[in-house]
Amino acid sequence: MSSDAHSLILGIAGMVSTLISAGFGLYFTARARASPMRELLYSKQLDLAQRVFKVMGRARVFATLLSPDNEYMDQAREDIGALVKRLSVLTDQAAVLFPTELYIVVKQASDALVSFLVDYDEGRETTDALDRFEGHDVKAALMVRTLLGVDELSDESIRLFSKTESLTGLAAISPQDILAHARRNKDDK
């Protein structure tokens, strides 16, 4: 081969390696830009999930206080009405921040709570609507745990600081046994 052919091959190889390194640079630059956005979205999803489930939890409490023989029934009705409005606003925010599947379940929980309140106000049986609300609430909570990676992070913490078997063993102990054990320890002192 002539020296011109060598120069041509080296020049082409140089241009190809420059293009490849430029491609890697663009790829890693795009990934670096997406990472803060991903972290911001995760943070906003976590914050919204906490607010949604705080409202849903309070709504469950007020729903149980709506029995006719409860002295706090009128206050509970007023408070649950305000929570329905707040949950509606949070559900609208969930439409923007949550994945579609999770938003649908949160929306169904919100709709079930509204149905419960309408049934209550009209003097109809509320058990079915309340059961639907609680079912969607639990389903949404499990979906949020999956979305946020709670179980994966918990498993990682267990591996770092403890043994899974220890946690499983503790989970199998009934609250009554723990209370009895605490009372024995208190009596021993």
mmCIF file of C-alpha atoms in Angstrom:
data_model
loop_
_atom_site.group_PDB
_atom_site.id
_atom_site.type_symbol
_atom_site.label_atom_id
_atom_site.label_comp_id
_atom_site.label_asym_id
_atom_site.label_seq_id
_atom_site.Cartn_x
_atom_site.Cartn_y
_atom_site.Cartn_z
ATOM 1 C CA MET A 1 0.000 0.000 0.000
ATOM 2 C CA SER A 2 1.054 3.487 -0.661
ATOM 3 C CA SER A 3 1.548 6.117 1.973
ATOM 4 C CA ASP A 4 -1.520 7.961 0.641
ATOM 5 C CA ALA A 5 -3.691 4.912 1.343
ATOM 6 C CA HIS A 6 -2.261 4.695 4.887
ATOM 7 C CA SER A 7 -3.000 8.363 5.432
ATOM 8 C CA LEU A 8 -6.526 7.936 4.098
ATOM 9 C CA ILE A 9 -7.194 4.919 6.365
ATOM 10 C CA LEU A 10 -5.802 6.733 9.412
ATOM 11 C CA GLY A 11 -7.861 9.826 8.591
ATOM 12 C CA ILE A 12 -11.072 7.807 8.241
ATOM 13 C CA ALA A 13 -10.328 5.908 11.478
ATOM 14 C CA GLY A 14 -9.723 9.212 13.253
ATOM 15 C CA MET A 15 -13.028 10.654 12.016
ATOM 16 C CA VAL A 16 -14.918 7.496 13.009
ATOM 17 C CA SER A 17 -13.417 7.535 16.523
ATOM 18 C CA THR A 18 -14.251 11.247 16.840
ATOM 19 C CA LEU A 19 -17.855 10.572 15.816
ATOM 20 C CA ILE A 20 -18.119 7.683 18.270
ATOM 21 C CA SER A 21 -16.732 9.736 21.158
ATOM 22 C CA ALA A 22 -19.052 12.637 20.218
ATOM 23 C CA GLY A 23 -21.988 10.196 20.251
ATOM 24 C CA PHE A 24 -20.997 8.973 23.716
ATOM 25 C CA GLY A 25 -20.669 12.565 24.877
ATOM 26 C CA LEU A 26 -24.163 13.433 23.632
ATOM 27 C CA TYR A 27 -25.595 10.281 25.230
ATOM 28 C CA PHE A 28 -24.078 10.968 28.637
ATOM 29 C CA THR A 29 -25.002 14.654 28.457
ATOM 30 C CA ALA A 30 -28.633 13.732 27.771
ATOM 31 C CA ARG A 31 -28.579 11.227 30.645
ATOM 32 C CA ALA A 32 -27.104 13.839 32.985
ATOM 33 C CA ARG A 33 -29.855 16.296 32.082
ATOM 34 C CA ALA A 34 -32.610 13.690 32.557
ATOM 35 C CA SER A 35 -31.385 12.596 35.986
ATOM 36 C CA PRO A 36 -32.310 15.822 37.850
ATOM 37 C CA MET A 37 -35.705 15.802 36.139
ATOM 38 C CA ARG A 38 -36.257 12.208 37.219
ATOM 39 C CA GLU A 39 -35.294 13.075 40.790
ATOM 40 C CA LEU A 40 -37.649 16.073 40.775
ATOM 41 C CA LEU A 41 -40.526 13.946 39.463
ATOM 42 C CA TYR A 42 -39.848 11.272 42.100
ATOM 43 C CA SER A 43 -39.808 13.923 44.816
ATOM 44 C CA LYS A 44 -43.092 15.434 43.616
ATOM 45 C CA GLN A 45 -44.702 11.990 43.352
ATOM 46 C CA LEU A 46 -43.609 11.140 46.897
ATOM 47 C CA ASP A 47 -44.968 14.424 48.249
ATOM 48 C CA LEU A 48 -48.279 14.033 46.413
ATOM 49 C CA ALA A 49 -48.662 10.415 47.522
ATOM 50 C CA GLN A 50 -48.181 11.435 51.144
ATOM 51 C CA ARG A 51 -50.796 14.184 50.856
ATOM 52 C CA VAL A 52 -53.300 11.938 49.051
ATOM 53 C CA PHE A 53 -53.049 9.176 51.642
ATOM 54 C CA LYS A 54 -53.185 11.586 54.548
ATOM 55 C CA VAL A 55 -56.505 12.893 53.191
ATOM 56 C CA MET A 56 -57.803 9.382 52.481
ATOM 57 C CA GLY A 57 -56.865 8.241 55.969
ATOM 58 C CA ARG A 58 -58.639 11.152 57.578
ATOM 59 C CA ALA A 59 -61.683 10.522 55.375
ATOM 60 C CA ARG A 60 -61.839 6.913 56.620
ATOM 61 C CA VAL A 61 -61.803 8.151 60.217
ATOM 62 C CA PHE A 62 -64.549 10.700 59.613
ATOM 63 C CA ALA A 63 -66.620 8.125 57.713
ATOM 64 C CA THR A 64 -66.643 5.916 60.802
ATOM 65 C CA LEU A 65 -67.788 8.861 62.914
ATOM 66 C CA LEU A 66 -70.902 9.352 60.765
ATOM 67 C CA SER A 67 -72.955 6.861 62.748
ATOM 68 C CA PRO A 68 -76.241 8.261 64.150
ATOM 69 C CA ASP A 69 -75.339 7.566 67.774
ATOM 70 C CA ASN A 70 -72.071 9.512 67.600
ATOM 71 C CA GLU A 71 -71.968 12.928 69.231
ATOM 72 C CA TYR A 72 -69.363 14.115 66.688
ATOM 73 C CA MET A 73 -71.486 13.162 63.656
ATOM 74 C CA ASP A 74 -72.248 16.737 62.526
ATOM 75 C CA GLN A 75 -68.627 17.846 62.829
ATOM 76 C CA ALA A 76 -67.471 14.686 61.030
ATOM 77 C CA ARG A 77 -69.892 15.394 58.152
ATOM 78 C CA GLU A 78 -68.556 18.920 57.809
ATOM 79 C CA ASP A 79 -64.951 17.744 57.947
ATOM 80 C CA ILE A 80 -65.405 14.908 55.449
ATOM 81 C CA GLY A 81 -67.017 17.377 53.033
ATOM 82 C CA ALA A 82 -63.881 19.527 53.162
ATOM 83 C CA LEU A 83 -61.728 16.426 52.663
ATOM 84 C CA VAL A 84 -63.691 15.435 49.556
ATOM 85 C CA LYS A 85 -62.896 18.838 48.048
ATOM 86 C CA ARG A 86 -59.220 18.524 48.971
ATOM 87 C CA LEU A 87 -59.050 14.973 47.594
ATOM 88 C CA SER A 88 -60.578 16.218 44.344
ATOM 89 C CA VAL A 89 -57.805 18.798 43.975
ATOM 90 C CA LEU A 90 -55.151 16.205 44.809
ATOM 91 C CA THR A 91 -56.677 13.805 42.287
ATOM 92 C CA ASP A 92 -56.319 16.478 39.612
ATOM 93 C CA GLN A 93 -52.642 16.817 40.541
ATOM 94 C CA ALA A 94 -52.287 13.027 40.413
ATOM 95 C CA ALA A 95 -53.453 13.147 36.788
ATOM 96 C CA VAL A 96 -50.291 15.080 35.989
ATOM 97 C CA LEU A 97 -47.734 13.352 38.234
ATOM 98 C CA PHE A 98 -48.801 9.725 38.684
ATOM 99 C CA PRO A 99 -48.622 7.004 36.049
ATOM 100 C CA THR A 100 -51.983 6.477 34.336
ATOM 101 C CA GLU A 101 -52.761 3.203 36.114
ATOM 102 C CA LEU A 102 -52.207 4.739 39.547
ATOM 103 C CA TYR A 103 -54.148 7.889 38.682
ATOM 104 C CA ILE A 104 -57.136 5.765 37.651
ATOM 105 C CA VAL A 105 -57.173 3.973 41.007
ATOM 106 C CA VAL A 106 -56.845 7.259 42.947
ATOM 107 C CA LYS A 107 -59.689 8.690 40.860
ATOM 108 C CA GLN A 108 -61.825 5.618 41.585
ATOM 109 C CA ALA A 109 -61.145 6.031 45.320
ATOM 110 C CA SER A 110 -62.122 9.694 45.119
ATOM 111 C CA ASP A 111 -65.311 8.824 43.220
ATOM 112 C CA ALA A 112 -66.172 6.117 45.760
ATOM 113 C CA LEU A 113 -65.768 8.618 48.598
ATOM 114 C CA VAL A 114 -68.118 11.038 46.811
ATOM 115 C CA SER A 115 -70.623 8.179 46.326
ATOM 116 C CA PHE A 116 -70.363 7.345 50.012
ATOM 117 C CA LEU A 117 -71.126 10.935 50.962
ATOM 118 C CA VAL A 118 -74.030 11.238 48.511
ATOM 119 C CA ASP A 119 -75.504 7.966 49.823
ATOM 120 C CA TYR A 120 -75.073 9.201 53.395
ATOM 121 C CA ASP A 121 -76.709 12.556 52.682
ATOM 122 C CA GLU A 122 -79.642 10.880 50.946
ATOM 123 C CA GLY A 123 -80.124 8.382 53.786
ATOM 124 C CA ARG A 124 -79.178 5.332 51.686
ATOM 125 C CA GLU A 125 -77.006 2.382 52.730
ATOM 126 C CA THR A 126 -73.339 3.462 52.677
ATOM 127 C CA THR A 127 -71.545 0.158 53.237
ATOM 128 C CA ASP A 128 -70.899 -0.641 49.554
ATOM 129 C CA ALA A 129 -69.537 2.811 48.743
ATOM 130 C CA LEU A 130 -67.322 2.806 51.826
ATOM 131 C CA ASP A 131 -66.030 -0.680 50.968
ATOM 132 C CA ARG A 132 -65.255 0.491 47.407
ATOM 133 C CA PHE A 133 -63.417 3.532 48.769
ATOM 134 C CA GLU A 134 -61.359 1.446 51.181
ATOM 135 C CA GLY A 135 -60.582 -1.127 48.491
ATOM 136 C CA HIS A 136 -59.346 1.501 46.039
ATOM 137 C CA ASP A 137 -57.435 3.211 48.860
ATOM 138 C CA VAL A 138 -55.547 0.008 49.685
ATOM 139 C CA LYS A 139 -54.939 -0.763 46.017
ATOM 140 C CA ALA A 140 -53.582 2.745 45.412
ATOM 141 C CA ALA A 141 -51.331 2.467 48.476
ATOM 142 C CA LEU A 142 -49.834 -0.788 47.200
ATOM 143 C CA MET A 143 -49.320 0.734 43.760
ATOM 144 C CA VAL A 144 -47.575 3.773 45.275
ATOM 145 C CA ARG A 145 -45.296 1.469 47.265
ATOM 146 C CA THR A 146 -44.352 -0.215 43.990
ATOM 147 C CA LEU A 147 -43.921 3.072 42.125
ATOM 148 C CA LEU A 148 -41.677 4.550 44.792
ATOM 149 C CA GLY A 149 -39.695 1.342 45.292
ATOM 150 C CA VAL A 150 -40.461 1.138 49.002
ATOM 151 C CA ASP A 151 -40.074 -2.633 49.207
ATOM 152 C CA GLU A 152 -36.815 -2.611 47.248
ATOM 153 C CA LEU A 153 -35.379 0.088 49.500
ATOM 154 C CA SER A 154 -36.620 -1.745 52.593
ATOM 155 C CA ASP A 155 -35.079 -5.007 51.389
ATOM 156 C CA GLU A 156 -31.793 -3.183 50.820
ATOM 157 C CA SER A 157 -31.923 -1.717 54.341
ATOM 158 C CA ILE A 158 -32.637 -5.124 55.804
ATOM 159 C CA ARG A 159 -29.643 -6.587 53.974
ATOM 160 C CA LEU A 160 -27.467 -3.778 55.298
ATOM 161 C CA PHE A 161 -28.589 -3.767 58.905
ATOM 162 C CA SER A 162 -30.393 -6.976 59.707
ATOM 163 C CA LYS A 163 -31.547 -10.319 58.516
ATOM 164 C CA THR A 164 -34.765 -10.857 56.598
ATOM 165 C CA GLU A 165 -35.556 -13.834 58.785
ATOM 166 C CA SER A 166 -35.479 -11.597 61.868
ATOM 167 C CA LEU A 167 -37.987 -9.183 60.355
ATOM 168 C CA THR A 168 -40.190 -12.037 59.152
ATOM 169 C CA GLY A 169 -40.082 -13.553 62.625
ATOM 170 C CA LEU A 170 -41.063 -10.252 64.212
ATOM 171 C CA ALA A 171 -43.917 -9.837 61.737
ATOM 172 C CA ALA A 172 -45.274 -13.243 62.750
ATOM 173 C CA ILE A 173 -45.500 -12.273 66.431
ATOM 174 C CA SER A 174 -48.976 -11.154 67.405
ATOM 175 C CA PRO A 175 -49.452 -7.732 69.014
ATOM 176 C CA GLN A 176 -50.958 -9.482 72.049
ATOM 177 C CA ASP A 177 -47.756 -11.506 72.538
ATOM 178 C CA ILE A 178 -45.668 -8.341 72.322
ATOM 179 C CA LEU A 179 -47.904 -6.612 74.860
ATOM 180 C CA ALA A 180 -47.716 -9.623 77.194
ATOM 181 C CA HIS A 181 -43.928 -9.643 76.867
ATOM 182 C CA ALA A 182 -43.768 -5.911 77.622
ATOM 183 C CA ARG A 183 -45.939 -6.384 80.699
ATOM 184 C CA ARG A 184 -43.707 -9.226 81.962
ATOM 185 C CA ASN A 185 -40.641 -7.016 81.507
ATOM 186 C CA LYS A 186 -42.382 -4.173 83.356
ATOM 187 C CA ASP A 187 -43.300 -6.513 86.227
ATOM 188 C CA ASP A 188 -39.707 -7.794 86.454
ATOM 189 C CA LYS A 189 -38.361 -4.316 87.152
#
